């Protein structure tokens, strides 16, 4: 009986919509209501627990009362009387008390696997609340309502959640697709210049590794993007989210392999965020990380100097800082430790995406540290 | 642009083997080694971190040195120098310091998504370690080596993990299939009578709701099962595990719906475990829970009195107590609260499995509390 075995094999299907809308909780907008009513068992009165980013609540003072009115208008679901308003930003992922607070509310309000946690906020809050929802009862249903460019075009439409632990970014988390994402343009109007810009980093990233036409489109619309032109911003978000979703669905959604092309530029970005104690935001760090790996791609001979410098100048034209003091000499060891942490988080071989050409990424499994040092120096030079 | 949306849709495939073997870490047994070597990238030296149930380590004093020798024998993978030996049983699921300890080790030893955590122990330890592995780096690979009848024939071959939180059993957890399960008969030989028996409850459960032939087989082998006859025990485990695996694969592996027939008898069992402060073990609680819902099935007119009593007597013949003082009058309210907690954990409608006949379960969404009270009284009577 030594080699007797039973084979277990099955697939788990996932499906969700990413909606693009405006004024989600205006009474006339039935998108949210229709989604809840038509989801799963129609005869069952569903519960919805809201968690709102403090910054968003401050910028949209009527938001919570608008949500209450929206639920009162037609009795389509049970709104939990407590609407959690929590600090967003990286700190909510660093301090376990935040996700414990969400779990407490899930428990107290009897949110079950057929109820919803609806999270309104930026990428960090969505990550943290998604984690709390993902581990409660082995996963209660999560609705994401991203409020920043970065979360609407990238993280908010994906399948991951996480919090930071033991000083490491995203150390704890799960793969847990949301049941729906509502991208409401209205939320972008209260964003400052810094946040509008930050989100463009992920758009440039996905364009550089996947879609040269989208890259050209971004260059052709620099002015409008800087000015936050609504129609142009919406098109940027739609195209970026679409590329992101396509990538997840066509590949390895729960990342069982080593490939992770969407993390182009992210190994340095993650480390920079820590080294700067999160003074530098994710999109800003990603911009620098992309510039670094683009210059490295040039130094390895894959793309031309002109192409590589063009990427750096594009970020500069959009107002990004393309260098940070944490990249300077003394911290270089720290930065290269980042490569190892990145490998460890993903596991297996080190896998870094470089540019084969503009619009096409490819993977390498080794980094030449001396050449990367040169890329750092070159980036510093170009950024003066 | 109000109704613009993108649809995301994909499936995530899972596959794993449940191996039946003996003396897994004897040098001649290459099963474990072959699995590791052939898993994923063959050129990559994999790491394995072991976590061992304290009770198992005590009963098998050579186990850890045997593991070290097994890895030294042929250099097929990197054994982490620290082998965690942790208390098993429900307490390791109640105290967060246990899973934090496992996460600490995962971090310190650089266990990544292409490395393995191998857990040797009973169902509770497997649950707790599975949770720690499931949330670290969004899931490092878990190998389960169950050491009790209950974990070899039931929980250890399934797709869930969990810890207890806020006084509620399995409040935190994820769906995270293992990459392999090794059922080693050798571990069962050190089990006491109570543990050998405890595991039979899940076998009777799955037989009652799915397989009348297996039910008859159990009745025909009462003597051998009590005596812990190796061949009979192994057949029992194999058939029970097979039914369990088939159920998961053919249904709704990650339980997105309300159905949960494998939880026959479990609503009362979970609550009894808490009410008895875990003095009563899971298998023992399940036995009582099954008797209760079997008698309720009779009182509702689905099965005959003789069939229902036969189930109670089978448990008694196997040496199970079929009643517990926590079911007595004063605690009845508590017990019925258990129905609500059970519903909440699963979510949606209350869904309880009853017996349509011996060998076939079916689901109801309402429980008649007065009739359930009668079932409790009847069970007390039959248990005197």
PDB file of C-alpha atoms in Angstrom, chain A residues 128-373:
ATOM      1  CA  UNK A 128      -6.061  46.564   4.516  1.00  0.00           C
ATOM      2  CA  UNK A 129      -9.852  46.220   4.481  1.00  0.00           C
ATOM      3  CA  UNK A 130      -9.565  43.540   1.805  1.00  0.00           C
ATOM      4  CA  UNK A 131      -7.260  41.596   4.092  1.00  0.00           C
ATOM      5  CA  UNK A 132      -9.673  41.859   7.039  1.00  0.00           C
ATOM      6  CA  UNK A 133     -12.575  40.779   4.819  1.00  0.00           C
ATOM      7  CA  UNK A 134     -10.467  38.044   3.197  1.00  0.00           C
ATOM      8  CA  UNK A 135      -9.655  36.260   6.449  1.00  0.00           C
ATOM      9  CA  UNK A 136     -12.979  36.762   8.268  1.00  0.00           C
ATOM     10  CA  UNK A 137     -15.138  33.635   7.953  1.00  0.00           C
ATOM     11  CA  UNK A 138     -12.594  32.563   5.294  1.00  0.00           C
ATOM     12  CA  UNK A 139     -13.713  35.493   3.170  1.00  0.00           C
ATOM     13  CA  UNK A 140     -16.741  37.773   3.282  1.00  0.00           C
ATOM     14  CA  UNK A 141     -17.630  39.534   0.043  1.00  0.00           C
ATOM     15  CA  UNK A 142     -15.643  42.652  -0.773  1.00  0.00           C
ATOM     16  CA  UNK A 143     -16.826  45.592  -2.873  1.00  0.00           C
ATOM     17  CA  UNK A 144     -14.067  48.021  -3.772  1.00  0.00           C
ATOM     18  CA  UNK A 145     -14.798  51.681  -4.430  1.00  0.00           C
ATOM     19  CA  UNK A 146     -11.351  53.116  -5.198  1.00  0.00           C
ATOM     20  CA  UNK A 147     -10.988  56.867  -4.838  1.00  0.00           C
ATOM     21  CA  UNK A 148      -7.548  57.559  -6.288  1.00  0.00           C
ATOM     22  CA  UNK A 149      -6.183  57.311  -9.814  1.00  0.00           C
ATOM     23  CA  UNK A 150      -3.724  54.672  -8.650  1.00  0.00           C
ATOM     24  CA  UNK A 151      -6.363  52.428  -7.129  1.00  0.00           C
ATOM     25  CA  UNK A 152      -8.876  52.953  -9.950  1.00  0.00           C
ATOM     26  CA  UNK A 153      -6.434  52.066 -12.704  1.00  0.00           C
ATOM     27  CA  UNK A 154      -4.381  49.427 -10.925  1.00  0.00           C
ATOM     28  CA  UNK A 155      -4.544  47.880  -7.447  1.00  0.00           C
ATOM     29  CA  UNK A 156      -8.273  48.368  -6.919  1.00  0.00           C
ATOM     30  CA  UNK A 157      -9.235  46.242  -9.907  1.00  0.00           C
ATOM     31  CA  UNK A 158      -6.859  43.362  -9.056  1.00  0.00           C
ATOM     32  CA  UNK A 159      -7.150  40.231  -6.932  1.00  0.00           C
ATOM     33  CA  UNK A 160      -4.827  40.872  -3.991  1.00  0.00           C
ATOM     34  CA  UNK A 161      -4.941  42.320  -0.521  1.00  0.00           C
ATOM     35  CA  UNK A 162      -2.249  42.745   2.117  1.00  0.00           C
ATOM     36  CA  UNK A 163      -0.945  44.424   5.222  1.00  0.00           C
ATOM     37  CA  UNK A 164       2.665  45.042   6.226  1.00  0.00           C
ATOM     38  CA  UNK A 165       4.230  42.900   8.946  1.00  0.00           C
ATOM     39  CA  UNK A 166       7.645  42.461  10.523  1.00  0.00           C
ATOM     40  CA  UNK A 167       8.784  45.582   8.647  1.00  0.00           C
ATOM     41  CA  UNK A 168       8.007  44.034   5.283  1.00  0.00           C
ATOM     42  CA  UNK A 169       5.543  45.405   2.808  1.00  0.00           C
ATOM     43  CA  UNK A 170       2.585  43.137   2.049  1.00  0.00           C
ATOM     44  CA  UNK A 171       3.999  40.299   4.145  1.00  0.00           C
ATOM     45  CA  UNK A 172       0.514  39.147   5.166  1.00  0.00           C
ATOM     46  CA  UNK A 173      -2.283  38.895   2.643  1.00  0.00           C
ATOM     47  CA  UNK A 174      -4.446  36.685   0.489  1.00  0.00           C
ATOM     48  CA  UNK A 175      -5.566  36.364  -3.092  1.00  0.00           C
ATOM     49  CA  UNK A 176      -9.226  37.313  -2.849  1.00  0.00           C
ATOM     50  CA  UNK A 177     -10.933  38.815  -5.895  1.00  0.00           C
ATOM     51  CA  UNK A 178     -13.582  41.419  -5.078  1.00  0.00           C
ATOM     52  CA  UNK A 179     -17.193  40.752  -6.086  1.00  0.00           C
ATOM     53  CA  UNK A 180     -17.348  44.161  -7.771  1.00  0.00           C
ATOM     54  CA  UNK A 181     -15.358  47.353  -8.279  1.00  0.00           C
ATOM     55  CA  UNK A 182     -17.015  50.749  -8.720  1.00  0.00           C
ATOM     56  CA  UNK A 183     -14.734  53.395 -10.189  1.00  0.00           C
ATOM     57  CA  UNK A 184     -16.473  56.685  -9.472  1.00  0.00           C
ATOM     58  CA  UNK A 185     -14.876  59.620 -11.363  1.00  0.00           C
ATOM     59  CA  UNK A 186     -16.363  62.040  -8.853  1.00  0.00           C
ATOM     60  CA  UNK A 187     -13.875  61.008  -6.183  1.00  0.00           C
ATOM     61  CA  UNK A 188     -10.945  62.068  -8.351  1.00  0.00           C
ATOM     62  CA  UNK A 189     -12.072  65.694  -8.331  1.00  0.00           C
ATOM     63  CA  UNK A 190     -11.023  66.203  -4.743  1.00  0.00           C
ATOM     64  CA  UNK A 191      -7.532  64.830  -5.320  1.00  0.00           C
ATOM     65  CA  UNK A 192      -4.551  67.123  -5.176  1.00  0.00           C
ATOM     66  CA  UNK A 193      -2.008  67.390  -7.968  1.00  0.00           C
ATOM     67  CA  UNK A 194       0.312  64.939  -6.239  1.00  0.00           C
ATOM     68  CA  UNK A 195      -2.308  62.187  -6.123  1.00  0.00           C
ATOM     69  CA  UNK A 196      -3.536  62.762  -9.661  1.00  0.00           C
ATOM     70  CA  UNK A 197       0.030  62.445 -10.876  1.00  0.00           C
ATOM     71  CA  UNK A 198       0.929  59.455  -8.677  1.00  0.00           C
ATOM     72  CA  UNK A 199      -1.587  57.270 -10.432  1.00  0.00           C
ATOM     73  CA  UNK A 200      -0.030  57.871 -13.820  1.00  0.00           C
ATOM     74  CA  UNK A 201       3.039  55.840 -12.849  1.00  0.00           C
ATOM     75  CA  UNK A 202       1.153  52.559 -13.112  1.00  0.00           C
ATOM     76  CA  UNK A 203      -0.344  53.622 -16.444  1.00  0.00           C
ATOM     77  CA  UNK A 204       3.110  54.327 -17.858  1.00  0.00           C
ATOM     78  CA  UNK A 205       4.323  51.026 -16.392  1.00  0.00           C
ATOM     79  CA  UNK A 206       1.660  48.898 -18.056  1.00  0.00           C
ATOM     80  CA  UNK A 207       2.043  50.848 -21.308  1.00  0.00           C
ATOM     81  CA  UNK A 208       5.820  50.309 -21.320  1.00  0.00           C
ATOM     82  CA  UNK A 209       5.587  46.537 -20.849  1.00  0.00           C
ATOM     83  CA  UNK A 210       2.425  45.813 -22.805  1.00  0.00           C
ATOM     84  CA  UNK A 211       1.098  48.464 -25.160  1.00  0.00           C
ATOM     85  CA  UNK A 212       3.164  50.910 -27.200  1.00  0.00           C
ATOM     86  CA  UNK A 213       0.015  52.573 -28.548  1.00  0.00           C
ATOM     87  CA  UNK A 214      -1.091  53.401 -25.032  1.00  0.00           C
ATOM     88  CA  UNK A 215       2.426  54.739 -24.350  1.00  0.00           C
ATOM     89  CA  UNK A 216       2.184  57.030 -27.368  1.00  0.00           C
ATOM     90  CA  UNK A 217      -1.295  58.096 -26.265  1.00  0.00           C
ATOM     91  CA  UNK A 218       0.058  59.088 -22.823  1.00  0.00           C
ATOM     92  CA  UNK A 219       2.821  61.191 -24.440  1.00  0.00           C
ATOM     93  CA  UNK A 220       0.256  62.846 -26.703  1.00  0.00           C
ATOM     94  CA  UNK A 221      -1.881  63.788 -23.691  1.00  0.00           C
ATOM     95  CA  UNK A 222       0.692  65.022 -21.177  1.00  0.00           C
ATOM     96  CA  UNK A 223      -0.926  68.465 -20.924  1.00  0.00           C
ATOM     97  CA  UNK A 224      -4.422  67.159 -20.281  1.00  0.00           C
ATOM     98  CA  UNK A 225      -3.171  64.577 -17.796  1.00  0.00           C
ATOM     99  CA  UNK A 226      -1.289  67.227 -15.802  1.00  0.00           C
ATOM    100  CA  UNK A 227      -4.365  69.442 -15.823  1.00  0.00           C
ATOM    101  CA  UNK A 228      -6.516  66.520 -14.657  1.00  0.00           C
ATOM    102  CA  UNK A 229      -8.765  66.761 -17.720  1.00  0.00           C
ATOM    103  CA  UNK A 230     -11.694  64.576 -16.818  1.00  0.00           C
ATOM    104  CA  UNK A 231     -12.317  62.847 -20.148  1.00  0.00           C
ATOM    105  CA  UNK A 232      -8.627  62.147 -20.701  1.00  0.00           C
ATOM    106  CA  UNK A 233      -8.153  60.945 -17.144  1.00  0.00           C
ATOM    107  CA  UNK A 234     -11.104  58.601 -17.505  1.00  0.00           C
ATOM    108  CA  UNK A 235      -9.740  57.163 -20.734  1.00  0.00           C
ATOM    109  CA  UNK A 236      -6.355  56.667 -19.082  1.00  0.00           C
ATOM    110  CA  UNK A 237      -7.948  54.830 -16.144  1.00  0.00           C
ATOM    111  CA  UNK A 238     -10.125  52.675 -18.396  1.00  0.00           C
ATOM    112  CA  UNK A 239      -7.246  51.610 -20.658  1.00  0.00           C
ATOM    113  CA  UNK A 240      -4.889  50.980 -17.773  1.00  0.00           C
ATOM    114  CA  UNK A 241      -7.470  48.965 -15.800  1.00  0.00           C
ATOM    115  CA  UNK A 242      -8.287  46.989 -18.945  1.00  0.00           C
ATOM    116  CA  UNK A 243      -4.634  46.051 -19.536  1.00  0.00           C
ATOM    117  CA  UNK A 244      -4.306  45.121 -15.894  1.00  0.00           C
ATOM    118  CA  UNK A 245      -7.414  42.904 -15.932  1.00  0.00           C
ATOM    119  CA  UNK A 246      -6.375  41.229 -19.181  1.00  0.00           C
ATOM    120  CA  UNK A 247      -3.001  40.458 -17.753  1.00  0.00           C
ATOM    121  CA  UNK A 248      -4.448  38.829 -14.627  1.00  0.00           C
ATOM    122  CA  UNK A 249      -6.990  36.734 -16.529  1.00  0.00           C
ATOM    123  CA  UNK A 250      -4.647  35.575 -19.270  1.00  0.00           C
ATOM    124  CA  UNK A 251      -1.830  34.614 -16.957  1.00  0.00           C
ATOM    125  CA  UNK A 252      -1.516  33.155 -13.519  1.00  0.00           C
ATOM    126  CA  UNK A 253      -4.028  35.099 -11.388  1.00  0.00           C
ATOM    127  CA  UNK A 254      -2.850  33.790  -8.028  1.00  0.00           C
ATOM    128  CA  UNK A 255       0.816  33.898  -9.023  1.00  0.00           C
ATOM    129  CA  UNK A 256       1.781  30.281  -8.555  1.00  0.00           C
ATOM    130  CA  UNK A 257       4.738  30.724 -10.909  1.00  0.00           C
ATOM    131  CA  UNK A 258       7.609  33.163 -10.749  1.00  0.00           C
ATOM    132  CA  UNK A 259       6.465  35.598 -13.423  1.00  0.00           C
ATOM    133  CA  UNK A 260       5.242  38.973 -12.300  1.00  0.00           C
ATOM    134  CA  UNK A 261       5.628  41.446 -15.161  1.00  0.00           C
ATOM    135  CA  UNK A 262       3.158  43.889 -13.612  1.00  0.00           C
ATOM    136  CA  UNK A 263       5.761  44.458 -10.946  1.00  0.00           C
ATOM    137  CA  UNK A 264       8.025  46.223 -13.461  1.00  0.00           C
ATOM    138  CA  UNK A 265       9.944  48.811 -11.459  1.00  0.00           C
ATOM    139  CA  UNK A 266       8.447  47.627  -8.189  1.00  0.00           C
ATOM    140  CA  UNK A 267      11.416  45.961  -6.515  1.00  0.00           C
ATOM    141  CA  UNK A 268      13.144  49.313  -6.058  1.00  0.00           C
ATOM    142  CA  UNK A 269       9.830  51.072  -5.418  1.00  0.00           C
ATOM    143  CA  UNK A 270       8.896  48.863  -2.461  1.00  0.00           C
ATOM    144  CA  UNK A 271      12.280  49.352  -0.869  1.00  0.00           C
ATOM    145  CA  UNK A 272      12.250  53.118  -1.507  1.00  0.00           C
ATOM    146  CA  UNK A 273       8.916  53.421   0.234  1.00  0.00           C
ATOM    147  CA  UNK A 274      10.411  51.846   3.335  1.00  0.00           C
ATOM    148  CA  UNK A 275      13.724  53.707   3.159  1.00  0.00           C
ATOM    149  CA  UNK A 276      11.863  57.009   2.954  1.00  0.00           C
ATOM    150  CA  UNK A 277       9.587  55.942   5.816  1.00  0.00           C
ATOM    151  CA  UNK A 278       6.642  56.260   3.406  1.00  0.00           C
ATOM    152  CA  UNK A 279       7.287  59.954   2.831  1.00  0.00           C
ATOM    153  CA  UNK A 280       7.440  58.977  -0.806  1.00  0.00           C
ATOM    154  CA  UNK A 281       4.136  57.583  -2.065  1.00  0.00           C
ATOM    155  CA  UNK A 282       3.676  54.373  -3.975  1.00  0.00           C
ATOM    156  CA  UNK A 283       3.163  55.983  -7.397  1.00  0.00           C
ATOM    157  CA  UNK A 284       6.127  58.270  -6.851  1.00  0.00           C
ATOM    158  CA  UNK A 285       8.317  55.343  -5.828  1.00  0.00           C
ATOM    159  CA  UNK A 286       7.120  53.314  -8.814  1.00  0.00           C
ATOM    160  CA  UNK A 287       8.072  56.199 -11.149  1.00  0.00           C
ATOM    161  CA  UNK A 288      11.652  56.108  -9.840  1.00  0.00           C
ATOM    162  CA  UNK A 289      11.710  52.288  -9.940  1.00  0.00           C
ATOM    163  CA  UNK A 290      10.567  52.301 -13.576  1.00  0.00           C
ATOM    164  CA  UNK A 291      13.200  54.869 -14.532  1.00  0.00           C
ATOM    165  CA  UNK A 292      15.870  52.763 -12.843  1.00  0.00           C
ATOM    166  CA  UNK A 293      14.930  49.488 -14.570  1.00  0.00           C
ATOM    167  CA  UNK A 294      14.467  51.310 -17.877  1.00  0.00           C
ATOM    168  CA  UNK A 295      18.004  52.733 -17.662  1.00  0.00           C
ATOM    169  CA  UNK A 296      19.269  49.288 -16.669  1.00  0.00           C
ATOM    170  CA  UNK A 297      17.515  47.883 -19.773  1.00  0.00           C
ATOM    171  CA  UNK A 298      19.431  50.451 -21.828  1.00  0.00           C
ATOM    172  CA  UNK A 299      22.767  49.654 -20.145  1.00  0.00           C
ATOM    173  CA  UNK A 300      22.163  45.947 -20.874  1.00  0.00           C
ATOM    174  CA  UNK A 301      21.714  46.896 -24.496  1.00  0.00           C
ATOM    175  CA  UNK A 302      18.027  46.114 -24.944  1.00  0.00           C
ATOM    176  CA  UNK A 303      16.739  49.604 -25.680  1.00  0.00           C
ATOM    177  CA  UNK A 304      18.452  52.721 -26.986  1.00  0.00           C
ATOM    178  CA  UNK A 305      19.744  55.552 -24.835  1.00  0.00           C
ATOM    179  CA  UNK A 306      17.224  57.869 -26.462  1.00  0.00           C
ATOM    180  CA  UNK A 307      14.302  55.566 -25.652  1.00  0.00           C
ATOM    181  CA  UNK A 308      15.432  55.148 -22.052  1.00  0.00           C
ATOM    182  CA  UNK A 309      15.978  58.848 -21.508  1.00  0.00           C
ATOM    183  CA  UNK A 310      12.611  59.501 -23.122  1.00  0.00           C
ATOM    184  CA  UNK A 311      10.934  57.509 -20.347  1.00  0.00           C
ATOM    185  CA  UNK A 312      12.754  59.499 -17.656  1.00  0.00           C
ATOM    186  CA  UNK A 313      11.834  62.772 -19.368  1.00  0.00           C
ATOM    187  CA  UNK A 314       8.185  61.715 -19.678  1.00  0.00           C
ATOM    188  CA  UNK A 315       8.011  61.248 -15.901  1.00  0.00           C
ATOM    189  CA  UNK A 316       9.745  64.600 -15.418  1.00  0.00           C
ATOM    190  CA  UNK A 317       7.347  66.308 -17.827  1.00  0.00           C
ATOM    191  CA  UNK A 318       4.480  64.958 -15.756  1.00  0.00           C
ATOM    192  CA  UNK A 319       6.084  66.518 -12.683  1.00  0.00           C
ATOM    193  CA  UNK A 320       7.557  63.404 -11.083  1.00  0.00           C
ATOM    194  CA  UNK A 321      10.823  63.494  -9.170  1.00  0.00           C
ATOM    195  CA  UNK A 322      12.889  60.766 -10.814  1.00  0.00           C
ATOM    196  CA  UNK A 323      15.485  60.424  -8.086  1.00  0.00           C
ATOM    197  CA  UNK A 324      15.402  60.137  -4.317  1.00  0.00           C
ATOM    198  CA  UNK A 325      18.206  60.601  -1.813  1.00  0.00           C
ATOM    199  CA  UNK A 326      17.569  57.102  -0.455  1.00  0.00           C
ATOM    200  CA  UNK A 327      19.087  55.823  -3.681  1.00  0.00           C
ATOM    201  CA  UNK A 328      22.368  57.570  -2.790  1.00  0.00           C
ATOM    202  CA  UNK A 329      25.593  55.807  -1.912  1.00  0.00           C
ATOM    203  CA  UNK A 330      25.126  54.882   1.737  1.00  0.00           C
ATOM    204  CA  UNK A 331      21.781  53.303   1.170  1.00  0.00           C
ATOM    205  CA  UNK A 332      22.772  51.331  -1.861  1.00  0.00           C
ATOM    206  CA  UNK A 333      23.247  48.170   0.157  1.00  0.00           C
ATOM    207  CA  UNK A 334      19.770  48.618   1.540  1.00  0.00           C
ATOM    208  CA  UNK A 335      18.419  49.068  -1.933  1.00  0.00           C
ATOM    209  CA  UNK A 336      20.040  45.905  -3.185  1.00  0.00           C
ATOM    210  CA  UNK A 337      18.670  44.057  -0.182  1.00  0.00           C
ATOM    211  CA  UNK A 338      15.391  45.060  -1.744  1.00  0.00           C
ATOM    212  CA  UNK A 339      16.106  42.733  -4.646  1.00  0.00           C
ATOM    213  CA  UNK A 340      16.387  39.838  -2.258  1.00  0.00           C
ATOM    214  CA  UNK A 341      13.251  40.757  -0.332  1.00  0.00           C
ATOM    215  CA  UNK A 342      11.400  41.063  -3.608  1.00  0.00           C
ATOM    216  CA  UNK A 343      12.561  37.607  -4.653  1.00  0.00           C
ATOM    217  CA  UNK A 344      11.610  36.168  -1.302  1.00  0.00           C
ATOM    218  CA  UNK A 345       8.125  37.634  -1.327  1.00  0.00           C
ATOM    219  CA  UNK A 346       7.488  36.194  -4.752  1.00  0.00           C
ATOM    220  CA  UNK A 347       9.583  33.128  -4.085  1.00  0.00           C
ATOM    221  CA  UNK A 348      11.548  30.895  -6.351  1.00  0.00           C
ATOM    222  CA  UNK A 349      14.020  32.461  -8.707  1.00  0.00           C
ATOM    223  CA  UNK A 350      14.631  36.176  -8.751  1.00  0.00           C
ATOM    224  CA  UNK A 351      12.454  37.436 -11.587  1.00  0.00           C
ATOM    225  CA  UNK A 352      12.778  41.033 -12.729  1.00  0.00           C
ATOM    226  CA  UNK A 353      10.999  42.550 -15.716  1.00  0.00           C
ATOM    227  CA  UNK A 354      13.075  44.621 -18.108  1.00  0.00           C
ATOM    228  CA  UNK A 355      12.188  46.304 -21.391  1.00  0.00           C
ATOM    229  CA  UNK A 356      12.958  44.432 -24.599  1.00  0.00           C
ATOM    230  CA  UNK A 357      11.603  47.458 -26.385  1.00  0.00           C
ATOM    231  CA  UNK A 358       9.109  50.212 -25.603  1.00  0.00           C
ATOM    232  CA  UNK A 359       5.769  48.406 -25.200  1.00  0.00           C
ATOM    233  CA  UNK A 360       7.227  44.980 -24.454  1.00  0.00           C
ATOM    234  CA  UNK A 361       8.588  43.671 -21.186  1.00  0.00           C
ATOM    235  CA  UNK A 362      10.518  40.464 -20.666  1.00  0.00           C
ATOM    236  CA  UNK A 363      11.957  38.679 -17.680  1.00  0.00           C
ATOM    237  CA  UNK A 364      15.468  38.130 -16.436  1.00  0.00           C
ATOM    238  CA  UNK A 365      16.598  36.097 -13.458  1.00  0.00           C
ATOM    239  CA  UNK A 366      19.880  37.820 -12.733  1.00  0.00           C
ATOM    240  CA  UNK A 367      20.801  41.409 -12.057  1.00  0.00           C
ATOM    241  CA  UNK A 368      24.322  42.722 -12.604  1.00  0.00           C
ATOM    242  CA  UNK A 369      24.850  44.764  -9.454  1.00  0.00           C
ATOM    243  CA  UNK A 370      27.640  46.902 -10.907  1.00  0.00           C
ATOM    244  CA  UNK A 371      25.520  47.757 -13.907  1.00  0.00           C
ATOM    245  CA  UNK A 372      22.562  48.542 -11.655  1.00  0.00           C
ATOM    246  CA  UNK A 373      24.843  50.864  -9.701  1.00  0.00           C
TER     247      UNK A 373
END
